[in-house]
Coordinates of C-alpha atoms and ligand atoms in Angstrom, one line a residue:
M204 CA -154.6 -4.7 0.1
E205 CA -155.9 -1.2 -0.7
R206 CA -159.2 -0.1 0.7
G207 CA -162.2 -0.1 -1.6
K208 CA -160.5 -2.1 -4.3
S209 CA -162.2 -5.3 -5.2
W210 CA -160.4 -8.6 -4.8
V211 CA -160.5 -9.3 -8.4
D212 CA -158.0 -6.6 -9.2
Y213 CA -155.2 -8.5 -7.4
Y214 CA -155.8 -11.7 -9.4
G215 CA -157.0 -10.2 -12.7
N216 CA -159.9 -12.7 -12.6
K217 CA -162.8 -11.3 -14.5
A218 CA -165.2 -14.2 -13.7
V219 CA -165.9 -13.6 -10.1
R220 CA -166.1 -10.2 -8.4
I221 CA -166.4 -10.3 -4.7
P222 CA -166.6 -7.1 -2.7
K223 CA -163.9 -6.9 0.0
Q224 CA -166.2 -7.0 3.0
R225 CA -168.2 -9.9 1.9
Y226 CA -164.9 -11.7 1.1
F227 CA -163.7 -11.1 4.6
C228 CA -166.8 -12.5 6.1
W229 CA -166.6 -15.5 3.8
T230 CA -163.0 -16.3 4.6
T231 CA -163.8 -16.1 8.3
V232 CA -166.5 -18.6 8.0
M233 CA -164.3 -20.9 5.9
C234 CA -161.4 -20.7 8.4
A235 CA -163.8 -21.5 11.3
L236 CA -164.9 -24.6 9.4
C237 CA -161.3 -25.5 8.6
L238 CA -160.4 -25.2 12.2
L239 CA -163.3 -27.3 13.3
T240 CA -162.4 -30.2 11.0
K241 CA -158.7 -29.8 10.9
A242 CA -158.1 -28.7 14.5
D243 CA -156.0 -31.7 15.2
G244 CA -155.3 -32.7 11.6
C245 CA -158.3 -35.0 11.6
P246 CA -159.5 -35.8 8.1
A247 CA -163.0 -35.1 6.8
H248 CA -165.7 -37.5 7.9
C249 CA -163.5 -38.8 10.7
T250 CA -163.2 -38.5 14.5
C251 CA -159.8 -38.7 16.0
R252 CA -158.7 -39.7 19.5
E253 CA -155.1 -39.0 20.0
S254 CA -155.0 -40.7 23.5
T255 CA -156.0 -44.0 22.0
G256 CA -154.5 -43.5 18.5
I257 CA -157.8 -44.4 16.9
V258 CA -159.3 -42.6 13.9
T259 CA -162.8 -43.5 13.0
C260 CA -164.3 -42.5 9.7
Q261 CA -167.9 -42.9 8.5
S262 CA -169.4 -41.8 5.3
L263 CA -172.1 -43.1 3.0
R264 CA -171.0 -41.7 -0.3
E265 CA -167.3 -41.0 -0.1
R266 CA -165.3 -43.1 -2.6
T267 CA -161.8 -42.4 -1.4
V268 CA -159.8 -43.4 1.6
P269 CA -158.5 -40.5 3.8
T270 CA -154.8 -40.1 3.2
D271 CA -154.1 -37.1 5.5
L272 CA -154.1 -39.2 8.7
P273 CA -152.4 -37.7 11.7
Q274 CA -148.9 -39.1 12.4
W275 CA -150.0 -40.6 15.7
A276 CA -152.8 -42.7 14.2
T277 CA -152.3 -46.5 14.9
T278 CA -155.9 -47.6 14.3
L279 CA -158.0 -46.6 11.3
V280 CA -161.7 -47.8 11.2
M281 CA -163.7 -47.0 8.1
R282 CA -167.4 -47.8 7.8
G283 CA -170.0 -47.3 5.0
Y284 CA -167.7 -45.9 2.3
N285 CA -168.3 -46.9 -1.3
I286 CA -164.7 -47.7 -2.2
T287 CA -165.2 -50.4 -4.9
T288 CA -161.5 -50.6 -5.8
L289 CA -158.5 -50.5 -3.6
L290 CA -155.8 -49.2 -6.0
M291 CA -152.0 -49.6 -5.6
D292 CA -150.7 -47.3 -2.8
T293 CA -154.2 -46.4 -1.7
F294 CA -153.1 -45.5 1.9
S295 CA -149.8 -43.7 1.2
P296 CA -149.9 -42.3 -2.3
N297 CA -146.7 -40.3 -1.7
G298 CA -144.8 -43.3 -0.5
T299 CA -144.5 -42.5 3.2
E300 CA -144.6 -45.2 5.8
L301 CA -147.6 -45.1 8.1
E302 CA -147.7 -46.0 11.7
L303 CA -151.0 -47.9 11.4
V304 CA -151.1 -51.2 13.3
N305 CA -154.9 -52.0 12.9
L306 CA -156.9 -51.3 9.8
S307 CA -160.6 -52.1 9.8
L308 CA -162.3 -51.8 6.4
S309 CA -165.4 -53.8 7.2
G310 CA -168.5 -52.9 5.1
N311 CA -167.1 -50.4 2.6
N312 CA -168.3 -52.1 -0.6
I313 CA -164.8 -53.2 -1.6
Q314 CA -164.9 -55.4 -4.7
I315 CA -161.4 -55.3 -6.2
I316 CA -158.0 -55.3 -4.4
E317 CA -155.2 -54.4 -6.8
A318 CA -151.5 -55.3 -6.3
Y319 CA -149.8 -53.5 -3.5
A320 CA -152.9 -51.8 -2.3
F321 CA -151.6 -51.7 1.2
L322 CA -148.1 -50.5 0.5
G323 CA -146.7 -48.2 3.1
L324 CA -148.4 -50.0 6.0
V325 CA -145.2 -51.6 7.1
R326 CA -146.4 -51.9 10.7
L327 CA -149.8 -53.3 10.0
E328 CA -150.7 -56.3 12.1
S329 CA -154.4 -56.6 11.8
L330 CA -156.5 -56.2 8.7
D331 CA -160.3 -56.6 8.7
L332 CA -161.9 -56.8 5.2
S333 CA -165.1 -58.5 6.3
H334 CA -168.6 -57.6 5.0
N335 CA -167.4 -56.5 1.6
R336 CA -168.1 -58.0 -1.8
L337 CA -164.8 -59.2 -3.1
V338 CA -164.7 -60.4 -6.7
Y339 CA -161.0 -59.9 -7.6
I340 CA -157.9 -60.0 -5.5
A341 CA -154.6 -59.5 -7.3
A342 CA -151.8 -62.0 -6.6
E343 CA -149.7 -59.2 -5.0
A344 CA -152.6 -57.6 -3.2
F345 CA -151.1 -58.1 0.2
G346 CA -147.6 -57.2 -0.8
G347 CA -145.6 -55.2 1.8
L348 CA -147.6 -56.4 4.8
H349 CA -144.6 -58.1 6.4
K350 CA -146.0 -57.8 9.9
L351 CA -149.5 -58.9 9.2
H352 CA -150.7 -61.2 12.0
Y353 CA -154.5 -61.3 11.6
L354 CA -156.6 -61.2 8.4
C355 CA -160.4 -61.3 8.5
L356 CA -162.4 -62.0 5.4
N357 CA -165.7 -63.0 7.0
D358 CA -168.9 -62.5 5.0
S359 CA -167.1 -61.2 1.9
S360 CA -168.9 -63.3 -0.7
L361 CA -165.5 -64.8 -1.7
G362 CA -166.9 -67.7 -3.6
F363 CA -164.4 -68.3 -6.4
A364 CA -162.2 -65.5 -5.2
V365 CA -161.1 -67.7 -2.3
V366 CA -158.5 -69.3 -4.7
Q367 CA -157.2 -65.8 -5.4
V368 CA -156.9 -65.2 -1.6
S369 CA -154.9 -68.3 -1.1
D370 CA -152.8 -67.5 -4.2
A371 CA -152.3 -63.9 -2.9
L372 CA -151.2 -65.1 0.5
E373 CA -148.9 -67.7 -1.0
T374 CA -147.4 -65.2 -3.5
V375 CA -146.3 -62.7 -0.9
R376 CA -145.5 -65.3 1.8
L377 CA -146.9 -63.6 4.8
R378 CA -144.6 -65.4 7.3
N379 CA -146.2 -63.7 10.3
L380 CA -149.8 -64.4 9.4
K381 CA -151.3 -66.4 12.3
T382 CA -155.0 -66.0 12.0
L383 CA -157.2 -66.2 8.9
E384 CA -161.0 -65.9 9.2
L385 CA -163.1 -67.0 6.2
S386 CA -166.4 -67.4 7.9
G387 CA -169.7 -66.9 5.9
N388 CA -168.4 -67.1 2.4
Q389 CA -170.4 -70.0 1.0
L390 CA -167.1 -71.8 0.3
T391 CA -167.8 -75.3 -1.1
T392 CA -164.3 -76.7 -0.4
A393 CA -162.0 -76.2 2.5
P394 CA -158.9 -74.3 1.3
I395 CA -156.6 -76.0 3.8
A396 CA -154.1 -77.6 1.4
N397 CA -154.0 -74.3 -0.6
L398 CA -152.7 -72.5 2.5
D399 CA -150.0 -75.1 3.2
A400 CA -147.2 -72.6 2.6
L401 CA -148.3 -70.4 5.5
N402 CA -147.8 -71.1 9.2
L403 CA -151.3 -70.4 10.4
E404 CA -152.3 -71.0 14.0
V405 CA -156.0 -70.3 13.6
L406 CA -158.1 -71.0 10.5
V407 CA -161.8 -70.1 10.7
L408 CA -164.0 -71.8 8.1
T409 CA -167.4 -71.7 10.0
N410 CA -170.7 -71.0 8.3
N411 CA -169.7 -72.1 4.8
S412 CA -171.0 -74.8 2.4
I413 CA -168.2 -77.3 2.9
Q414 CA -169.4 -80.8 2.4
T415 CA -166.2 -82.8 2.7
V416 CA -162.6 -82.3 3.5
G417 CA -160.4 -84.0 0.9
K418 CA -157.3 -86.2 1.3
E419 CA -154.8 -83.4 0.6
D420 CA -156.5 -81.1 3.1
V421 CA -156.3 -83.9 5.7
S422 CA -152.6 -84.5 5.2
S423 CA -152.1 -80.7 5.5
L424 CA -153.9 -80.8 8.8
Y425 CA -151.6 -83.6 10.0
K426 CA -148.6 -81.6 8.9
H427 CA -149.7 -78.4 10.6
D428 CA -150.4 -80.0 14.0
N429 CA -150.2 -76.7 15.9
M430 CA -153.0 -75.1 13.7
R431 CA -156.5 -74.9 15.1
V432 CA -159.4 -75.2 12.5
Y433 CA -163.0 -74.1 13.2
L434 CA -165.5 -75.8 11.0
A435 CA -169.0 -75.6 12.7
S436 CA -172.0 -74.7 10.6
N437 CA -171.0 -76.6 7.4
P438 CA -173.3 -79.1 5.7
F439 CA -171.1 -82.2 5.9
K440 CA -171.8 -85.1 3.7
C441 CA -171.2 -88.2 5.8
D442 CA -170.1 -90.7 3.2
C443 CA -167.0 -92.6 2.5
E444 CA -165.2 -89.6 1.2
L445 CA -165.2 -88.1 4.6
E446 CA -163.4 -91.0 6.2
G447 CA -159.9 -89.5 6.3
F448 CA -161.2 -86.4 7.9
Y449 CA -163.3 -88.3 10.3
I450 CA -160.3 -90.3 11.5
W451 CA -158.3 -87.1 11.9
L452 CA -161.2 -85.5 13.8
T453 CA -161.7 -88.3 16.3
N454 CA -158.0 -88.4 17.1
S455 CA -157.1 -84.8 17.2
S456 CA -157.5 -81.8 19.4
Q457 CA -156.9 -79.3 16.6
C458 CA -160.6 -78.7 16.0
P459 CA -162.0 -76.9 19.0
D460 CA -165.6 -76.9 17.7
A461 CA -165.5 -80.6 16.7
S462 CA -168.6 -81.4 18.9
M463 CA -170.6 -78.9 16.8
L464 CA -169.9 -80.6 13.4
Q465 CA -173.0 -82.3 12.0
C466 CA -174.0 -84.4 9.0
S467 CA -176.6 -82.9 6.7
D468 CA -176.4 -85.6 4.1
P469 CA -177.4 -88.4 3.5
H470 CA -180.9 -87.8 4.8
R471 CA -181.0 -90.6 7.3
K472 CA -177.9 -89.2 9.0
K473 CA -179.0 -85.6 9.0
G474 CA -178.3 -83.8 12.3
I475 CA -176.1 -86.5 13.7
P476 CA -172.9 -85.1 15.2
L477 CA -169.8 -86.3 13.3
E478 CA -168.1 -87.3 16.5
K479 CA -171.0 -89.7 17.4
L480 CA -170.7 -91.6 14.1
R481 CA -169.1 -95.0 14.2
R482 CA -166.5 -95.7 11.5
G483 CA -168.8 -98.3 9.9
D484 CA -171.5 -95.5 9.4
L485 CA -169.5 -94.0 6.7
D486 CA -170.3 -96.9 4.3
C487 CA -166.7 -97.3 3.3
T488 CA -166.1 -101.1 3.3
N489 CA -169.3 -101.7 1.3
T490 CA -168.8 -99.0 -1.3
S491 CA -165.2 -99.7 -1.9
L492 CA -165.8 -103.5 -2.1
E493 CA -168.7 -102.9 -4.5
T494 CA -166.8 -100.7 -6.8
E495 CA -163.8 -103.1 -6.7
S496 CA -166.0 -106.1 -7.5
Y497 CA -167.7 -104.2 -10.3
V498 CA -164.4 -103.3 -11.8
F499 CA -163.2 -106.9 -11.5
L500 CA -166.3 -108.2 -13.1
S501 CA -166.1 -105.8 -16.1
I502 CA -162.5 -106.8 -16.7
V503 CA -163.3 -110.5 -16.6
L504 CA -166.2 -109.9 -19.0
A505 CA -164.1 -107.9 -21.3
L506 CA -161.4 -110.6 -21.4
I507 CA -164.0 -113.3 -22.1
G508 CA -165.4 -111.1 -25.0
V509 CA -161.9 -110.7 -26.5
V510 CA -161.1 -114.4 -26.2
F511 CA -164.5 -115.2 -27.9
L512 CA -163.8 -112.8 -30.7
M513 CA -160.3 -114.3 -31.2
V514 CA -161.7 -117.8 -31.4
L515 CA -164.3 -116.7 -33.9
Y516 CA -161.6 -115.0 -36.0
L517 CA -159.1 -117.9 -35.9
N518 CA -161.8 -120.5 -36.8
R519 CA -163.5 -118.4 -39.4
K520 CA -163.0 -121.1 -42.1
G521 CA -164.1 -124.0 -39.9
I522 CA -167.1 -122.0 -38.8
K523 CA -168.0 -121.3 -42.3
R524 CA -167.8 -124.9 -43.2
W525 CA -169.7 -125.8 -40.0
L526 CA -172.4 -123.3 -40.9
N527 CA -172.7 -124.7 -44.4
N528 CA -173.0 -128.2 -42.9
I529 CA -175.7 -127.1 -40.6
R530 CA -177.5 -125.3 -43.4
E531 CA -177.4 -128.4 -45.6
A532 CA -178.5 -130.6 -42.7
C533 CA -181.4 -128.2 -42.1
R534 CA -182.3 -128.3 -45.8
D535 CA -182.2 -132.1 -45.8
Q536 CA -184.4 -132.2 -42.8
M537 CA -186.8 -129.6 -44.2
E538 CA -187.1 -131.7 -47.4
V539 CA -187.8 -134.8 -45.4
Y540 CA -190.5 -132.9 -43.4
H541 CA -191.9 -131.4 -46.5
Y542 CA -192.1 -134.8 -48.1
R543 CA -193.8 -136.3 -45.1
Y544 CA -196.1 -133.4 -44.8
E545 CA -197.2 -133.7 -48.4
Q546 CA -197.7 -137.4 -47.7
D547 CA -199.5 -137.0 -44.4
S548 CA -201.5 -133.8 -45.1
D549 CA -204.2 -135.4 -47.1
P550 CA -204.6 -139.0 -46.7
R551 CA -207.4 -139.0 -49.3
L552 CA -205.1 -137.5 -51.8
A553 CA -202.5 -140.1 -51.0
N554 CA -205.1 -142.7 -51.4
V555 CA -206.1 -141.2 -54.7
A556 CA -202.6 -141.1 -55.8
V557 CA -202.2 -144.7 -54.8
Ligands
NAG238 C1 -147.0 -37.3 2.2 O1 -148.3 -37.1 2.7 C2 -148.4 -36.8 4.1 C3 -149.8 -36.8 4.5 O2 -150.6 -36.4 3.4 C4 -147.7 -35.4 4.3 O3 -147.8 -35.1 5.6 C5 -146.3 -35.5 3.8 O4 -145.7 -34.2 3.9 C6 -146.2 -36.0 2.4 N1 -144.8 -36.2 2.0 C7 -144.3 -35.9 0.8 C8 -142.9 -36.2 0.7 O5 -145.0 -35.4 0.0
NAG239 C1 -170.9 -46.8 -5.4 O1 -170.2 -46.3 -6.5 C2 -170.6 -46.9 -7.7 C3 -169.6 -46.5 -8.8 O2 -169.5 -45.1 -8.9 C4 -172.0 -46.5 -8.0 O3 -172.5 -47.1 -9.3 C5 -172.9 -47.0 -6.9 O4 -174.3 -46.6 -7.1 C6 -172.4 -46.5 -5.6 N1 -173.2 -47.1 -4.5 C7 -173.7 -46.5 -3.5 C8 -174.4 -47.2 -2.4 O5 -173.6 -45.2 -3.4
NAG240 C1 -165.3 -63.8 11.9 O1 -166.1 -65.0 12.1 C2 -165.7 -65.7 13.2 C3 -166.6 -66.9 13.3 O2 -167.9 -66.6 13.3 C4 -165.8 -64.9 14.5 O3 -165.3 -65.6 15.6 C5 -164.9 -63.6 14.3 O4 -165.0 -62.8 15.4 C6 -165.4 -62.9 13.1 N1 -164.5 -61.8 12.9 C7 -164.9 -60.5 12.8 C8 -163.9 -59.5 12.6 O5 -166.1 -60.2 12.9
NAG241 C1 -173.5 -67.1 7.6 O1 -173.1 -66.6 6.4 C2 -174.1 -65.9 5.7 C3 -173.4 -65.5 4.3 O2 -173.0 -66.6 3.6 C4 -174.5 -64.6 6.5 O3 -175.5 -64.0 5.8 C5 -175.0 -65.1 7.8 O4 -175.3 -63.9 8.6 C6 -174.0 -65.9 8.5 N1 -174.5 -66.5 9.8 C7 -173.9 -66.3 10.9 C8 -174.6 -66.9 12.1 O5 -172.9 -65.7 11.0
NAG242 C1 -154.0 -91.1 17.4 O1 -153.0 -90.2 17.8 C2 -152.0 -90.7 18.5 C3 -151.0 -89.7 18.9 O2 -151.5 -88.4 18.7 C4 -151.3 -91.8 17.7 O3 -150.3 -92.5 18.5 C5 -152.3 -92.9 17.3 O4 -151.7 -93.8 16.4 C6 -153.5 -92.2 16.6 N1 -154.5 -93.2 16.3 C7 -155.1 -93.3 15.1 C8 -156.1 -94.4 15.0 O5 -154.8 -92.6 14.2

């Protein structure tokens, strides 16, 4: 570069004109900044610890995931981002395989997870998506996570999206998934049968709104007898519907927090531990007997009604005749009464007439 010439001459750019010395100063500052942030190839907003392999990123406005992770990174922790949507290939947009083993995306306002969002994370074993607000999870969302061992979806306002989670897990058949945490999602049903295709060892369903565990879920529990299920802090409705689950619970060691399960409905059983109930307390014999007898009674009544209608129909002529006879008999009677009345009503008149 020639002395005294302005930088703009080299690029033919007429918009900006920076004198040489000021440019020099500016580049020095920029390079210093670059070196500070990129000294060890650490992405912006992140701190990197090569000795532990952990990259921790924190930002309150940033909307995109850092993709320029150092090669040695095995753990990525992100907090406070405003990600909203995890698109396909979010973590390795150019198709390279990453070394990440643990990925924690807790509390990043993630709402939508599109298909193959985690592609390239071939070594990922642990994925934490807790404290987000998931509304949509694509069927192939977890595609490519062949080694995934642990998935946490605590406090993610799953609600209806829980069906999408079980569909997604079933679609991509995560054979290695052992632990699934779904605590604090206001789930109203236990998605146990839905997860039948997996070989889970730990399923956490605590702090939800589960009132009962249905028949299919109970048979799934019997089937997966090496799976542990955590169910504390759910408002169980202790009626007959719960019987199958109750029998399983009292004769199984699969529920480590069994002693913490309580009834919250009906009112007179509120707060009673499920384990302390006696089988008769579930009101099963009575209710089933009652319903059965009601059904039986209605059938009998219906049959009687049908028979009665048939008799009426078959005898319609006889009935008509009979009705006519009655009518005539009535008329005769009425005439007799009328006559008598006329005779008895005014004896004086009768006397006069006589
Ligand atoms: C892919 O991205 C990584 C990190 O950004 C980079 O180091 C690598 O060179 C890129 N590979 C290709 C093929 O572009
Ligand atoms: C996150 O991003 C969305 C979409 O751009 C925006 O509407 C919202 O205000 C952002 N939230 C925060 C906390 O910055
Ligand atoms: C999810 O919730 C369960 C039950 O409260 C808890 O044991 C587990 O540590 C939580 N997971 C995370 C990552 O916070
Ligand atoms: C239970 O779940 C709700 C969300 O449904 C959450 O706000 C609350 O902190 C959770 N409680 C515990 C003890 O984890
Ligand atoms: C309880 O479990 C044992 C074996 O685990 C089984 O033999 C027994 O029949 C079960 N009892 C009931 C009432 O289901």
